[in-house]
mmCIF file of C-alpha atoms and ligand atoms in Angstrom:
data_model
loop_
_atom_site.group_PDB
_atom_site.id
_atom_site.type_symbol
_atom_site.label_atom_id
_atom_site.label_comp_id
_atom_site.label_asym_id
_atom_site.label_seq_id
_atom_site.Cartn_x
_atom_site.Cartn_y
_atom_site.Cartn_z
ATOM 1 C CA PRO E 1 36.234 -27.551 -14.408
ATOM 2 C CA ALA E 2 32.568 -26.239 -15.002
ATOM 3 C CA GLN E 3 31.390 -29.911 -14.891
ATOM 4 C CA SER E 4 33.673 -32.714 -13.689
ATOM 5 C CA ASN E 5 34.298 -35.289 -16.564
ATOM 6 C CA PHE E 6 34.007 -37.866 -13.796
ATOM 7 C CA SER E 7 31.439 -37.676 -11.410
ATOM 8 C CA GLY E 8 29.126 -35.194 -13.573
ATOM 9 C CA VAL E 9 29.098 -32.491 -11.297
ATOM 10 C CA GLN E 10 29.106 -29.289 -11.859
ATOM 11 C CA HIS E 11 31.135 -26.998 -9.775
ATOM 12 C CA SER E 12 29.950 -23.278 -8.767
ATOM 13 C CA LEU E 13 31.273 -21.012 -11.125
ATOM 14 C CA ASP E 14 31.262 -17.987 -8.115
ATOM 15 C CA TRP E 15 34.306 -19.869 -7.562
ATOM 16 C CA VAL E 16 35.715 -17.713 -10.615
ATOM 17 C CA GLU E 17 35.605 -14.549 -8.967
ATOM 18 C CA GLN E 18 36.580 -15.689 -6.051
ATOM 19 C CA ALA E 19 39.643 -17.587 -7.496
ATOM 20 C CA GLN E 20 40.351 -13.823 -9.560
ATOM 21 C CA ARG E 21 39.923 -11.588 -6.087
ATOM 22 C CA ARG E 22 42.556 -13.641 -4.094
ATOM 23 C CA GLY E 23 44.991 -13.070 -7.199
ATOM 24 C CA TRP E 24 44.795 -16.030 -9.435
ATOM 25 C CA ASP E 25 44.410 -16.265 -12.815
ATOM 26 C CA VAL E 26 41.441 -18.932 -13.920
ATOM 27 C CA LEU E 27 41.080 -20.913 -16.481
ATOM 28 C CA LEU E 28 38.140 -22.681 -17.053
ATOM 29 C CA ASP E 29 37.863 -26.293 -18.301
ATOM 30 C CA ALA E 30 34.410 -25.780 -19.875
ATOM 31 C CA ALA E 31 34.700 -29.080 -21.925
ATOM 32 C CA ALA E 32 31.694 -31.208 -20.772
ATOM 33 C CA PHE E 33 30.142 -28.098 -19.544
ATOM 34 C CA VAL E 34 29.350 -26.649 -22.295
ATOM 35 C CA PRO E 35 27.570 -29.444 -24.668
ATOM 36 C CA THR E 36 24.646 -29.524 -22.999
ATOM 37 C CA ASN E 37 24.532 -26.102 -20.866
ATOM 38 C CA ARG E 38 25.049 -22.524 -21.712
ATOM 39 C CA LEU E 39 27.872 -20.223 -20.405
ATOM 40 C CA ASP E 40 27.724 -17.114 -20.435
ATOM 41 C CA LEU E 41 30.758 -15.205 -20.289
ATOM 42 C CA GLY E 42 28.956 -11.142 -19.568
ATOM 43 C CA ARG E 43 28.657 -12.971 -16.132
ATOM 44 C CA VAL E 44 31.285 -15.243 -15.721
ATOM 45 C CA LYS E 45 34.184 -13.742 -16.231
ATOM 46 C CA PRO E 46 37.283 -16.785 -15.813
ATOM 47 C CA ASP E 47 40.828 -15.601 -17.723
ATOM 48 C CA TYR E 48 40.382 -18.307 -19.978
ATOM 49 C CA VAL E 49 37.822 -20.541 -21.175
ATOM 50 C CA VAL E 50 39.217 -24.875 -22.604
ATOM 51 C CA LEU E 51 36.535 -25.989 -24.992
ATOM 52 C CA SER E 52 36.219 -29.020 -27.580
ATOM 53 C CA PHE E 53 33.674 -28.616 -30.523
ATOM 54 C CA TYR E 54 33.624 -32.376 -31.421
ATOM 55 C CA LYS E 55 31.961 -32.498 -27.383
ATOM 56 C CA MET E 56 29.375 -30.325 -28.539
ATOM 57 C CA PHE E 57 28.036 -31.799 -31.712
ATOM 58 C CA GLY E 58 30.648 -34.340 -32.289
ATOM 59 C CA TYR E 59 32.349 -33.126 -35.421
ATOM 60 C CA PRO E 60 35.313 -32.339 -35.789
ATOM 61 C CA THR E 61 38.065 -34.177 -33.858
ATOM 62 C CA GLY E 62 40.916 -32.731 -32.497
ATOM 63 C CA VAL E 63 39.062 -29.125 -32.189
ATOM 64 C CA GLY E 64 39.292 -27.289 -29.977
ATOM 65 C CA ALA E 65 39.024 -23.708 -28.801
ATOM 66 C CA LEU E 66 41.741 -21.915 -25.849
ATOM 67 C CA LEU E 67 38.871 -18.533 -25.711
ATOM 68 C CA ALA E 68 41.395 -15.866 -23.832
ATOM 69 C CA ARG E 69 40.907 -12.040 -22.656
ATOM 70 C CA ARG E 70 43.295 -9.866 -24.567
ATOM 71 C CA ARG E 71 44.704 -8.806 -21.084
ATOM 72 C CA ALA E 72 45.323 -12.620 -20.370
ATOM 73 C CA LEU E 73 46.521 -13.291 -23.378
ATOM 74 C CA GLU E 74 48.809 -10.801 -22.809
ATOM 75 C CA LYS E 75 50.448 -12.119 -19.969
ATOM 76 C CA LEU E 76 51.344 -15.592 -21.900
ATOM 77 C CA GLN E 77 55.101 -15.521 -22.696
ATOM 78 C CA ARG E 78 55.922 -18.881 -24.662
ATOM 79 C CA PRO E 79 59.880 -19.843 -24.448
ATOM 80 C CA TRP E 80 59.992 -21.571 -28.523
ATOM 81 C CA PHE E 81 57.784 -21.052 -31.326
ATOM 82 C CA ALA E 82 56.891 -22.797 -33.940
ATOM 83 C CA GLY E 83 55.871 -22.326 -37.610
ATOM 84 C CA GLY E 84 53.196 -18.765 -37.631
ATOM 85 C CA THR E 85 53.785 -18.178 -34.367
ATOM 86 C CA ILE E 86 56.402 -15.304 -34.879
ATOM 87 C CA THR E 87 56.687 -11.496 -37.096
ATOM 88 C CA VAL E 88 60.149 -12.506 -37.064
ATOM 89 C CA ALA E 89 62.930 -14.968 -36.481
ATOM 90 C CA SER E 90 66.840 -15.008 -36.960
ATOM 91 C CA VAL E 91 69.582 -17.381 -36.094
ATOM 92 C CA GLN E 92 72.451 -15.964 -36.013
ATOM 93 C CA ALA E 93 70.758 -12.756 -34.461
ATOM 94 C CA ASP E 94 69.636 -15.173 -31.688
ATOM 95 C CA ARG E 95 66.088 -13.362 -31.736
ATOM 96 C CA HIS E 96 62.623 -13.903 -32.619
ATOM 97 C CA TYR E 97 59.692 -11.735 -31.781
ATOM 98 C CA GLN E 98 56.180 -12.847 -30.830
ATOM 99 C CA ALA E 99 53.198 -12.377 -33.132
ATOM 100 C CA PRO E 100 50.362 -10.058 -31.803
ATOM 101 C CA GLY E 101 46.915 -11.398 -30.583
ATOM 102 C CA PRO E 102 46.315 -15.210 -31.100
ATOM 103 C CA ALA E 103 48.483 -16.411 -33.610
ATOM 104 C CA ALA E 104 51.318 -16.235 -31.147
ATOM 105 C CA PHE E 105 49.217 -19.586 -30.199
ATOM 106 C CA GLU E 106 48.263 -21.463 -33.123
ATOM 107 C CA GLU E 107 50.971 -23.197 -34.952
ATOM 108 C CA GLY E 108 51.420 -25.462 -37.650
ATOM 109 C CA THR E 109 48.961 -25.561 -39.965
ATOM 110 C CA GLN E 110 45.922 -25.118 -39.034
ATOM 111 C CA ALA E 111 42.840 -28.131 -39.554
ATOM 112 C CA TYR E 112 41.426 -25.619 -42.231
ATOM 113 C CA LEU E 113 39.250 -28.874 -44.075
ATOM 114 C CA THR E 114 37.578 -29.686 -40.577
ATOM 115 C CA ILE E 115 37.513 -25.613 -38.980
ATOM 116 C CA PRO E 116 34.055 -24.520 -40.968
ATOM 117 C CA ALA E 117 32.793 -27.647 -39.793
ATOM 118 C CA VAL E 118 32.631 -25.528 -36.252
ATOM 119 C CA ASP E 119 30.387 -23.438 -37.247
ATOM 120 C CA ILE E 120 27.962 -25.615 -39.059
ATOM 121 C CA GLY E 121 27.834 -27.400 -36.015
ATOM 122 C CA LEU E 122 27.439 -23.802 -33.598
ATOM 123 C CA GLN E 123 24.341 -22.779 -36.422
ATOM 124 C CA LEU E 124 23.010 -26.540 -35.391
ATOM 125 C CA ILE E 125 22.914 -25.974 -32.296
ATOM 126 C CA GLU E 126 21.524 -22.422 -32.065
ATOM 127 C CA SER E 127 18.995 -24.455 -34.624
ATOM 128 C CA VAL E 128 17.818 -26.172 -31.557
ATOM 129 C CA GLY E 129 18.978 -23.448 -28.786
ATOM 130 C CA ILE E 130 21.119 -24.691 -26.056
ATOM 131 C CA GLU E 131 17.706 -24.561 -23.054
ATOM 132 C CA ALA E 132 15.803 -26.895 -25.338
ATOM 133 C CA ILE E 133 19.440 -29.248 -25.483
ATOM 134 C CA HIS E 134 19.448 -28.571 -21.720
ATOM 135 C CA SER E 135 16.218 -29.621 -20.853
ATOM 136 C CA ARG E 136 15.802 -32.785 -22.878
ATOM 137 C CA VAL E 137 19.217 -34.070 -21.773
ATOM 138 C CA THR E 138 18.545 -33.066 -18.454
ATOM 139 C CA CYS E 139 14.914 -34.812 -17.950
ATOM 140 C CA LEU E 140 17.002 -38.402 -20.006
ATOM 141 C CA THR E 141 19.873 -37.788 -16.893
ATOM 142 C CA GLY E 142 17.002 -37.520 -13.757
ATOM 143 C CA TRP E 143 14.892 -40.800 -16.136
ATOM 144 C CA LEU E 144 18.197 -43.096 -16.659
ATOM 145 C CA ILE E 145 19.620 -42.467 -12.754
ATOM 146 C CA ASP E 146 16.179 -43.198 -10.906
ATOM 147 C CA ALA E 147 16.095 -46.340 -13.873
ATOM 148 C CA LEU E 148 19.725 -47.080 -12.526
ATOM 149 C CA THR E 149 20.223 -46.335 -9.389
ATOM 150 C CA SER E 150 16.557 -47.989 -8.822
ATOM 151 C CA LEU E 151 18.139 -51.981 -10.092
ATOM 152 C CA ARG E 152 18.316 -54.117 -7.036
ATOM 153 C CA HIS E 153 19.557 -58.865 -6.873
ATOM 154 C CA ASP E 154 17.265 -61.104 -5.091
ATOM 155 C CA ASN E 155 18.795 -60.489 -2.117
ATOM 156 C CA GLY E 156 18.043 -56.544 -2.500
ATOM 157 C CA GLN E 157 21.318 -55.951 -2.586
ATOM 158 C CA PRO E 158 21.877 -52.994 -5.261
ATOM 159 C CA LEU E 159 23.489 -53.219 -9.269
ATOM 160 C CA ILE E 160 24.809 -49.935 -9.887
ATOM 161 C CA GLN E 161 26.882 -47.692 -7.487
ATOM 162 C CA LEU E 162 26.696 -44.290 -8.649
ATOM 163 C CA TYR E 163 29.435 -41.885 -8.490
ATOM 164 C CA GLY E 164 28.540 -37.825 -8.584
ATOM 165 C CA PRO E 165 25.267 -36.680 -6.927
ATOM 166 C CA ALA E 166 22.118 -38.714 -7.624
ATOM 167 C CA THR E 167 19.690 -36.318 -8.627
ATOM 168 C CA THR E 168 19.722 -33.707 -12.152
ATOM 169 C CA ASP E 169 20.326 -30.534 -9.194
ATOM 170 C CA ARG E 170 23.948 -29.100 -9.901
ATOM 171 C CA ARG E 171 25.367 -31.690 -12.012
ATOM 172 C CA GLY E 172 25.154 -32.706 -16.288
ATOM 173 C CA ALA E 173 24.795 -36.054 -18.288
ATOM 174 C CA THR E 174 27.484 -37.860 -17.744
ATOM 175 C CA LEU E 175 27.032 -40.712 -15.427
ATOM 176 C CA SER E 176 29.900 -42.727 -14.407
ATOM 177 C CA LEU E 177 29.238 -45.942 -12.065
ATOM 178 C CA ASN E 178 30.032 -49.317 -11.372
ATOM 179 C CA PHE E 179 28.101 -52.711 -11.435
ATOM 180 C CA HIS E 180 27.901 -55.153 -8.381
ATOM 181 C CA ASP E 181 27.363 -58.637 -8.377
ATOM 182 C CA ARG E 182 24.565 -59.896 -5.699
ATOM 183 C CA VAL E 183 27.127 -60.242 -2.878
ATOM 184 C CA GLY E 184 28.140 -56.772 -3.661
ATOM 185 C CA ARG E 185 31.970 -57.215 -5.532
ATOM 186 C CA PRO E 186 32.377 -55.291 -8.346
ATOM 187 C CA ILE E 187 31.474 -56.313 -11.938
ATOM 188 C CA ASP E 188 35.019 -55.512 -14.338
ATOM 189 C CA HIS E 189 33.636 -52.859 -15.878
ATOM 190 C CA ARG E 190 36.109 -54.322 -18.951
ATOM 191 C CA SER E 191 33.314 -56.781 -19.215
ATOM 192 C CA ILE E 192 30.801 -54.594 -19.245
ATOM 193 C CA GLU E 193 32.377 -52.572 -21.915
ATOM 194 C CA ARG E 194 32.604 -55.360 -23.669
ATOM 195 C CA GLN E 195 28.788 -56.355 -23.663
ATOM 196 C CA ALA E 196 27.554 -53.465 -24.280
ATOM 197 C CA ASN E 197 29.893 -53.320 -27.656
ATOM 198 C CA ARG E 198 27.996 -56.569 -28.553
ATOM 199 C CA GLU E 199 24.437 -54.836 -28.254
ATOM 200 C CA ARG E 200 25.834 -50.938 -29.927
ATOM 201 C CA ILE E 201 26.064 -49.770 -27.096
ATOM 202 C CA SER E 202 28.653 -46.812 -26.623
ATOM 203 C CA LEU E 203 30.074 -46.674 -23.321
ATOM 204 C CA ARG E 204 33.483 -45.846 -21.553
ATOM 205 C CA THR E 205 35.178 -47.167 -19.023
ATOM 206 C CA GLY E 206 38.019 -46.388 -16.756
ATOM 207 C CA CYS E 207 39.001 -43.066 -15.112
ATOM 208 C CA PHE E 208 38.202 -40.645 -17.684
ATOM 209 C CA CYS E 209 41.907 -39.391 -17.708
ATOM 210 C CA ASN E 210 40.777 -37.763 -14.043
ATOM 211 C CA PRO E 211 43.054 -40.368 -12.148
ATOM 212 C CA GLY E 212 42.444 -38.237 -9.153
ATOM 213 C CA ALA E 213 38.831 -37.540 -8.993
ATOM 214 C CA GLY E 214 38.718 -41.724 -9.827
ATOM 215 C CA GLU E 215 40.586 -42.839 -7.313
ATOM 216 C CA THR E 216 38.340 -40.936 -4.928
ATOM 217 C CA ALA E 217 35.049 -41.738 -5.886
ATOM 218 C CA LEU E 218 36.763 -45.228 -6.164
ATOM 219 C CA GLY E 219 37.983 -45.409 -2.645
ATOM 220 C CA LEU E 220 41.104 -45.971 -3.434
ATOM 221 C CA SER E 221 44.227 -45.002 -0.688
ATOM 222 C CA LYS E 222 47.525 -43.088 -1.218
ATOM 223 C CA GLY E 223 49.427 -46.170 0.572
ATOM 224 C CA GLU E 224 47.868 -48.981 -1.118
ATOM 225 C CA LEU E 225 48.809 -47.046 -4.600
ATOM 226 C CA ASP E 226 51.853 -46.582 -3.281
ATOM 227 C CA ALA E 227 52.170 -49.560 -2.498
ATOM 228 C CA CYS E 228 51.318 -50.988 -6.396
ATOM 229 C CA PHE E 229 53.596 -48.505 -7.529
ATOM 230 C CA VAL E 230 56.937 -49.497 -5.966
ATOM 231 C CA ARG E 231 55.798 -53.130 -6.195
ATOM 232 C CA SER E 232 56.012 -52.681 -9.869
ATOM 233 C CA HIS E 233 59.568 -51.729 -11.454
ATOM 234 C CA ARG E 234 58.250 -53.015 -15.408
ATOM 235 C CA ARG E 235 55.883 -51.254 -16.760
ATOM 236 C CA MET E 236 52.794 -52.070 -14.631
ATOM 237 C CA THR E 237 50.395 -53.435 -17.612
ATOM 238 C CA PHE E 238 46.503 -52.593 -16.314
ATOM 239 C CA ASP E 239 46.012 -56.262 -15.697
ATOM 240 C CA ASP E 240 48.853 -56.240 -13.067
ATOM 241 C CA PHE E 241 47.231 -52.928 -11.555
ATOM 242 C CA GLN E 242 43.234 -54.715 -11.669
ATOM 243 C CA ARG E 243 45.598 -57.956 -9.616
ATOM 244 C CA CYS E 244 47.074 -55.626 -7.453
ATOM 245 C CA ILE E 245 44.152 -53.428 -6.291
ATOM 246 C CA ASP E 246 42.581 -56.904 -5.792
ATOM 247 C CA GLY E 247 38.797 -56.601 -4.843
ATOM 248 C CA LYS E 248 38.557 -53.046 -5.634
ATOM 249 C CA SER E 249 36.953 -51.339 -8.784
ATOM 250 C CA THR E 250 39.658 -49.703 -10.687
ATOM 251 C CA GLY E 251 37.267 -47.959 -12.838
ATOM 252 C CA ALA E 252 34.255 -47.308 -13.757
ATOM 253 C CA VAL E 253 31.931 -47.263 -16.648
ATOM 254 C CA ARG E 254 30.714 -43.713 -17.488
ATOM 255 C CA VAL E 255 27.138 -43.429 -19.604
ATOM 256 C CA SER E 256 27.300 -39.670 -21.461
ATOM 257 C CA LEU E 257 24.231 -38.407 -23.148
ATOM 258 C CA GLY E 258 24.097 -34.990 -25.382
ATOM 259 C CA LEU E 259 22.226 -33.379 -28.180
ATOM 260 C CA ALA E 260 20.947 -37.089 -30.171
ATOM 261 C CA SER E 261 20.325 -38.827 -27.577
ATOM 262 C CA ASN E 262 16.896 -39.423 -26.413
ATOM 263 C CA PHE E 263 14.748 -41.863 -24.899
ATOM 264 C CA ASP E 264 15.258 -44.916 -27.038
ATOM 265 C CA ASP E 265 18.443 -44.595 -26.362
ATOM 266 C CA VAL E 266 18.473 -43.946 -22.438
ATOM 267 C CA ARG E 267 16.190 -46.985 -22.260
ATOM 268 C CA ALA E 268 18.039 -48.849 -23.821
ATOM 269 C CA THR E 269 20.354 -48.140 -21.078
ATOM 270 C CA ALA E 270 18.143 -49.382 -18.572
ATOM 271 C CA ARG E 271 17.695 -52.719 -20.020
ATOM 272 C CA PHE E 272 21.578 -53.545 -21.146
ATOM 273 C CA ALA E 273 21.946 -52.916 -16.977
ATOM 274 C CA GLU E 274 18.979 -55.011 -16.498
ATOM 275 C CA GLN E 275 20.361 -58.535 -17.401
ATOM 276 C CA PHE E 276 23.544 -57.901 -14.910
ATOM 277 C CA LEU E 277 20.763 -58.099 -12.652
ATOM 278 C CA ASP E 278 21.480 -61.454 -10.255
ATOM 279 C CA TRP E 279 25.198 -61.905 -11.096
ATOM 280 C CA GLY E 280 26.470 -64.542 -8.075
ATOM 281 C CA ASP E 281 29.824 -65.937 -7.596
ATOM 282 C CA ASP E 282 30.566 -67.801 -11.221
ATOM 283 C CA ALA E 283 29.064 -65.308 -13.562
ATOM 284 C CA GLU E 284 31.746 -63.674 -15.601
ATOM 285 C CA ASP E 285 32.015 -63.241 -19.830
HETATM 286 C C1 PLP V 301 36.124 -31.366 -18.491
HETATM 287 C C2 PLP V 301 37.207 -32.241 -19.967
HETATM 288 N N1 PLP V 301 38.216 -32.033 -19.739
HETATM 289 C C3 PLP V 301 38.988 -31.912 -20.588
HETATM 290 C C4 PLP V 301 38.548 -33.457 -21.221
HETATM 291 C C5 PLP V 301 39.700 -33.986 -22.966
HETATM 292 O O1 PLP V 301 38.915 -33.358 -23.849
HETATM 293 P P1 PLP V 301 39.356 -33.753 -25.411
HETATM 294 O O2 PLP V 301 40.035 -34.978 -24.863
HETATM 295 O O3 PLP V 301 38.718 -32.826 -26.250
HETATM 296 O O4 PLP V 301 41.196 -32.811 -25.032
HETATM 297 C C6 PLP V 301 37.228 -33.690 -21.124
HETATM 298 C C7 PLP V 301 36.891 -34.998 -22.006
HETATM 299 O O5 PLP V 301 36.170 -35.856 -21.975
HETATM 300 C C8 PLP V 301 36.699 -33.768 -20.568
HETATM 301 O O6 PLP V 301 35.301 -33.935 -19.633
#
């Protein structure tokens, strides 16, 4: 990914060319990166790029894009077909011909009632300016990192553990973190989310579809994870998993900023966090 959806770290886009020079085809996952950063495809030339429009301007959900260089697209052969992706097909002859270009990959009925919103969303981004969005969101992110990481319990223990870069250098506007009580034990991210919901603050918790980055950030070893998965033959619930990984965080809290975020939002988030200061042995929600 150009930007991790767990830690917010922005990987060097020079890796694209380095991988291509070693013979790889490169798919750049730009879903988390493009909402607040310019991706110049004249300079960085991955074979494929994926992105999700609702992450850029909030609507419509379920519509994303795979951008592919013409030559890269020609390499993709599908072992099956579905509505609208072929020129001719025959059951008795047991043959079909893939449609040329992108049509071969756009199967079924397109979301034609919502796709026009993409154009309006892109115009909105253009009217605000991606550089302005980038600078504003970077400033808000920097302020929030400083505010959250400076929170200390009365005994000096930090309240927040932030994963990923602690400055705005090579990082985006997703902050993954855990709250710790005054003796350093993690506070269950799900109770943080419940409290945030009560205060109408929209956070995400868990591992954000990125269990690998999560396990690394949270310091969960292969040994302890294997032990949990081997022990449980029936389907493990999240509570079972949490009991198995006793005493450690099994996920994190993620705060994401974007086009619509303003200073009131980051100040409200910092104030929200302050209420967990001095949580001790008996505090649970
Ligand atoms: C880097 C990255 N890739 C992929 C996804 C998944 O996007 P979607 O839910 O639109 O499929 C996300 C969502 O958080 C993301 O941040």
